[in-house]
PDB file of C-alpha atoms and ligand atoms in Angstrom:
ATOM      1  CA  MET A   1      45.085   2.697  18.601  1.00  0.00           C
ATOM      2  CA  ASN A   2      44.332   2.812  15.053  1.00  0.00           C
ATOM      3  CA  ARG A   3      41.159   4.870  15.658  1.00  0.00           C
ATOM      4  CA  ILE A   4      42.877   7.206  17.382  1.00  0.00           C
ATOM      5  CA  PHE A   5      44.520   7.965  14.514  1.00  0.00           C
ATOM      6  CA  ALA A   6      42.233   8.367  12.137  1.00  0.00           C
ATOM      7  CA  ALA A   7      40.161  10.081  14.212  1.00  0.00           C
ATOM      8  CA  LEU A   8      43.394  12.505  14.679  1.00  0.00           C
ATOM      9  CA  LEU A   9      44.270  13.096  10.552  1.00  0.00           C
ATOM     10  CA  SER A  10      40.547  13.742  10.499  1.00  0.00           C
ATOM     11  CA  LEU A  11      40.709  16.565  13.142  1.00  0.00           C
ATOM     12  CA  SER A  12      43.174  17.979  11.229  1.00  0.00           C
ATOM     13  CA  ALA A  13      42.002  17.723   7.543  1.00  0.00           C
ATOM     14  CA  ALA A  14      38.765  19.619   8.674  1.00  0.00           C
ATOM     15  CA  ALA A  15      41.512  22.357   9.385  1.00  0.00           C
ATOM     16  CA  ALA A  16      43.537  22.782   7.158  1.00  0.00           C
ATOM     17  CA  LEU A  17      39.537  22.516   5.158  1.00  0.00           C
ATOM     18  CA  THR A  18      39.030  24.903   7.368  1.00  0.00           C
ATOM     19  CA  ASN A  19      41.602  27.137   6.718  1.00  0.00           C
ATOM     20  CA  ALA A  20      41.508  26.835   3.480  1.00  0.00           C
ATOM     21  CA  ALA A  21      37.752  28.128   3.795  1.00  0.00           C
ATOM     22  CA  ALA A  22      38.705  31.267   5.317  1.00  0.00           C
ATOM     23  CA  ALA A  23      41.510  32.627   2.933  1.00  0.00           C
ATOM     24  CA  ALA A  24      39.143  31.495  -0.761  1.00  0.00           C
ATOM     25  CA  ASP A  25      38.894  33.233  -3.006  1.00  0.00           C
ATOM     26  CA  ALA A  26      35.384  33.519  -4.232  1.00  0.00           C
ATOM     27  CA  VAL A  27      36.850  35.198  -8.015  1.00  0.00           C
ATOM     28  CA  LYS A  28      39.185  32.562  -8.411  1.00  0.00           C
ATOM     29  CA  GLY A  29      36.240  30.212  -7.549  1.00  0.00           C
ATOM     30  CA  GLN A  30      33.680  31.944 -10.392  1.00  0.00           C
ATOM     31  CA  THR A  31      36.833  31.209 -13.090  1.00  0.00           C
ATOM     32  CA  LEU A  32      37.031  27.679 -11.743  1.00  0.00           C
ATOM     33  CA  ALA A  33      33.455  26.923 -11.345  1.00  0.00           C
ATOM     34  CA  LYS A  34      33.335  28.563 -14.846  1.00  0.00           C
ATOM     35  CA  ARG A  35      35.628  25.881 -16.150  1.00  0.00           C
ATOM     36  CA  TRP A  36      34.650  22.272 -14.237  1.00  0.00           C
ATOM     37  CA  CYS A  37      30.664  23.676 -13.303  1.00  0.00           C
ATOM     38  CA  ALA A  38      29.152  25.299 -15.748  1.00  0.00           C
ATOM     39  CA  ALA A  39      28.516  22.071 -18.376  1.00  0.00           C
ATOM     40  CA  CYS A  40      25.881  21.034 -16.107  1.00  0.00           C
ATOM     41  CA  HIS A  41      25.231  23.768 -12.828  1.00  0.00           C
ATOM     42  CA  VAL A  42      23.917  27.733 -13.873  1.00  0.00           C
ATOM     43  CA  VAL A  43      26.928  28.264 -12.926  1.00  0.00           C
ATOM     44  CA  ALA A  44      25.698  32.673 -13.304  1.00  0.00           C
ATOM     45  CA  ILE A  45      23.193  34.991 -13.473  1.00  0.00           C
ATOM     46  CA  ASP A  46      24.147  35.835 -16.348  1.00  0.00           C
ATOM     47  CA  GLN A  47      24.769  32.081 -18.064  1.00  0.00           C
ATOM     48  CA  GLN A  48      20.573  30.795 -19.298  1.00  0.00           C
ATOM     49  CA  ARG A  49      20.447  27.565 -19.070  1.00  0.00           C
ATOM     50  CA  ALA A  50      23.500  23.775 -18.067  1.00  0.00           C
ATOM     51  CA  ASN A  51      22.463  19.805 -19.124  1.00  0.00           C
ATOM     52  CA  GLY A  52      20.102  17.904 -16.286  1.00  0.00           C
ATOM     53  CA  GLN A  53      18.405  17.897 -13.904  1.00  0.00           C
ATOM     54  CA  THR A  54      21.098  19.984 -11.447  1.00  0.00           C
ATOM     55  CA  PRO A  55      20.796  23.209  -9.095  1.00  0.00           C
ATOM     56  CA  PRO A  56      21.210  26.157  -9.839  1.00  0.00           C
ATOM     57  CA  PHE A  57      24.568  27.405  -7.786  1.00  0.00           C
ATOM     58  CA  SER A  58      22.362  30.248  -7.167  1.00  0.00           C
ATOM     59  CA  ALA A  59      19.993  28.318  -5.718  1.00  0.00           C
ATOM     60  CA  ILE A  60      22.716  26.878  -4.110  1.00  0.00           C
ATOM     61  CA  GLY A  61      23.874  29.845  -3.077  1.00  0.00           C
ATOM     62  CA  LYS A  62      20.653  29.835  -0.544  1.00  0.00           C
ATOM     63  CA  THR A  63      20.404  26.753   1.547  1.00  0.00           C
ATOM     64  CA  PRO A  64      20.073  28.090   5.255  1.00  0.00           C
ATOM     65  CA  ASP A  65      22.992  27.301   7.551  1.00  0.00           C
ATOM     66  CA  LEU A  66      26.005  26.469   4.262  1.00  0.00           C
ATOM     67  CA  ASP A  67      28.545  25.599   5.565  1.00  0.00           C
ATOM     68  CA  PRO A  68      31.289  26.500   2.996  1.00  0.00           C
ATOM     69  CA  ALA A  69      33.501  23.763   4.333  1.00  0.00           C
ATOM     70  CA  LYS A  70      31.298  21.910   3.933  1.00  0.00           C
ATOM     71  CA  LEU A  71      30.407  22.790   0.431  1.00  0.00           C
ATOM     72  CA  ALA A  72      34.422  22.085  -0.287  1.00  0.00           C
ATOM     73  CA  LEU A  73      34.491  19.338   1.569  1.00  0.00           C
ATOM     74  CA  PHE A  74      31.120  17.410  -0.460  1.00  0.00           C
ATOM     75  CA  LEU A  75      33.223  19.189  -3.424  1.00  0.00           C
ATOM     76  CA  LEU A  76      36.404  17.048  -2.385  1.00  0.00           C
ATOM     77  CA  VAL A  77      35.318  13.790  -2.026  1.00  0.00           C
ATOM     78  CA  PRO A  78      33.750  12.453  -6.106  1.00  0.00           C
ATOM     79  CA  HIS A  79      29.691  11.778  -5.696  1.00  0.00           C
ATOM     80  CA  PRO A  80      27.723   9.167  -8.141  1.00  0.00           C
ATOM     81  CA  LYS A  81      25.884  11.808 -10.665  1.00  0.00           C
ATOM     82  CA  MET A  82      29.619  14.565 -10.265  1.00  0.00           C
ATOM     83  CA  PRO A  83      32.427  13.458 -11.787  1.00  0.00           C
ATOM     84  CA  ASP A  84      35.183  13.398  -9.838  1.00  0.00           C
ATOM     85  CA  MET A  85      36.817  17.026 -10.667  1.00  0.00           C
ATOM     86  CA  ASN A  86      40.010  15.939  -8.346  1.00  0.00           C
ATOM     87  CA  LEU A  87      39.990  19.824  -7.110  1.00  0.00           C
ATOM     88  CA  SER A  88      42.761  20.457  -4.773  1.00  0.00           C
ATOM     89  CA  ARG A  89      41.260  21.919  -0.876  1.00  0.00           C
ATOM     90  CA  ALA A  90      42.194  25.162  -1.940  1.00  0.00           C
ATOM     91  CA  GLU A  91      39.664  24.799  -5.453  1.00  0.00           C
ATOM     92  CA  ALA A  92      37.307  23.146  -3.704  1.00  0.00           C
ATOM     93  CA  ALA A  93      37.231  25.772  -1.042  1.00  0.00           C
ATOM     94  CA  ASP A  94      37.772  28.742  -3.077  1.00  0.00           C
ATOM     95  CA  ILE A  95      34.861  27.858  -5.243  1.00  0.00           C
ATOM     96  CA  ALA A  96      32.820  27.021  -2.133  1.00  0.00           C
ATOM     97  CA  ALA A  97      33.331  30.740  -0.831  1.00  0.00           C
ATOM     98  CA  TYR A  98      32.119  32.303  -4.457  1.00  0.00           C
ATOM     99  CA  ILE A  99      28.461  29.640  -4.029  1.00  0.00           C
ATOM    100  CA  VAL A 100      27.608  31.884  -1.933  1.00  0.00           C
ATOM    101  CA  THR A 101      28.028  34.754  -2.255  1.00  0.00           C
ATOM    102  CA  GLN A 102      25.560  33.597  -5.464  1.00  0.00           C
ATOM    103  CA  GLY A 103      23.000  32.213  -2.388  1.00  0.00           C
ATOM    104  CA  LYS A 104      23.234  36.516  -2.021  1.00  0.00           C
TER     105      LYS A 104
HETATM  106  C1  HEC B 201      28.678  15.964 -15.210  1.00  0.00           C
HETATM  107  C2  HEC B 201      27.813  16.647 -14.955  1.00  0.00           C
HETATM  108  C3  HEC B 201      27.438  17.582 -13.252  1.00  0.00           C
HETATM  109  C4  HEC B 201      29.545  18.425 -12.662  1.00  0.00           C
HETATM  110  C5  HEC B 201      29.997  19.102 -13.881  1.00  0.00           C
HETATM  111  C6  HEC B 201      29.532  18.931 -11.836  1.00  0.00           C
HETATM  112  N1  HEC B 201      27.901  18.676 -11.128  1.00  0.00           N
HETATM  113 FE1  HEC B 201      26.903  19.335  -9.551  1.00  0.00          FE
HETATM  114  N2  HEC B 201      25.466  17.907  -9.401  1.00  0.00           N
HETATM  115  C7  HEC B 201      24.948  17.304 -10.440  1.00  0.00           C
HETATM  116  C8  HEC B 201      24.240  16.652 -10.055  1.00  0.00           C
HETATM  117  C9  HEC B 201      23.420  15.401 -11.715  1.00  0.00           C
HETATM  118  C10 HEC B 201      23.278  16.803  -9.180  1.00  0.00           C
HETATM  119  C11 HEC B 201      22.351  16.339  -8.215  1.00  0.00           C
HETATM  120  C12 HEC B 201      22.958  15.513  -7.700  1.00  0.00           C
HETATM  121  C13 HEC B 201      22.380  14.607  -7.053  1.00  0.00           C
HETATM  122  O1  HEC B 201      20.306  15.924  -6.568  1.00  0.00           O
HETATM  123  O2  HEC B 201      22.190  13.888  -6.136  1.00  0.00           O
HETATM  124  C14 HEC B 201      25.337  17.577  -8.271  1.00  0.00           C
HETATM  125  C15 HEC B 201      24.646  18.793  -7.528  1.00  0.00           C
HETATM  126  C16 HEC B 201      25.392  19.520  -6.935  1.00  0.00           C
HETATM  127  C17 HEC B 201      24.695  19.920  -4.936  1.00  0.00           C
HETATM  128  C18 HEC B 201      24.482  19.522  -4.358  1.00  0.00           C
HETATM  129  C19 HEC B 201      23.338  20.307  -4.981  1.00  0.00           C
HETATM  130  C20 HEC B 201      22.403  20.088  -3.173  1.00  0.00           C
HETATM  131  O3  HEC B 201      21.360  20.671  -2.904  1.00  0.00           O
HETATM  132  O4  HEC B 201      22.244  18.560  -3.040  1.00  0.00           O
HETATM  133  C21 HEC B 201      26.407  20.604  -5.163  1.00  0.00           C
HETATM  134  C22 HEC B 201      27.359  21.688  -4.725  1.00  0.00           C
HETATM  135  C23 HEC B 201      27.038  20.538  -6.709  1.00  0.00           C
HETATM  136  N3  HEC B 201      26.729  19.498  -7.531  1.00  0.00           N
HETATM  137  C24 HEC B 201      28.513  21.723  -6.804  1.00  0.00           C
HETATM  138  C25 HEC B 201      29.250  21.401  -8.164  1.00  0.00           C
HETATM  139  C26 HEC B 201      30.154  22.034  -8.241  1.00  0.00           C
HETATM  140  C27 HEC B 201      31.314  22.688  -7.241  1.00  0.00           C
HETATM  141  C28 HEC B 201      31.041  21.379  -9.104  1.00  0.00           C
HETATM  142  C29 HEC B 201      31.867  22.478 -10.360  1.00  0.00           C
HETATM  143  C30 HEC B 201      33.392  21.952 -10.285  1.00  0.00           C
HETATM  144  C31 HEC B 201      30.118  20.435 -10.267  1.00  0.00           C
HETATM  145  N4  HEC B 201      29.030  20.529  -9.092  1.00  0.00           N
HETATM  146  C32 HEC B 201      30.159  19.783 -10.716  1.00  0.00           C
HETATM  147  C33 HEC B 201      25.875  18.224 -12.721  1.00  0.00           C
HETATM  148  C34 HEC B 201      27.596  17.792 -11.761  1.00  0.00           C
END
């Protein structure tokens, strides 16, 4: 019972994220990326440098089969070397959409 419930919950979370990704706004994502990510990542071609050993967004954007929904999900889950930025789902989707444009 609980497992089914958990599975349903994660399904609806994935669906919500997919919807958010569909409505994502790469322009907003760029603003967010410059605010939250630029300290550590090179987020745009006009940015000269960033701190640390991080992949530039242009490289992340070129990842084969990059899935914006998965990228947005990754951004929502706190992860060891990156601070928990408390992004909303919409913000994560916007940033993911922006990163995808950087790989083009
Ligand atoms: C405090 C520094 C810091 C900030 C701020 C930061 N990152 Fe990172 N990020 C890192 C580091 C370090 C890594 C490499 C992690 C590793 O190699 O395990 C990384 C890895 C990533 C990866 C995975 C790349 C890959 O190919 O594995 C993505 C995607 C990413 N960051 C996106 C973002 C986004 C989007 C933001 C802003 C919302 C952000 N990061 C803010 C330090 C940061």
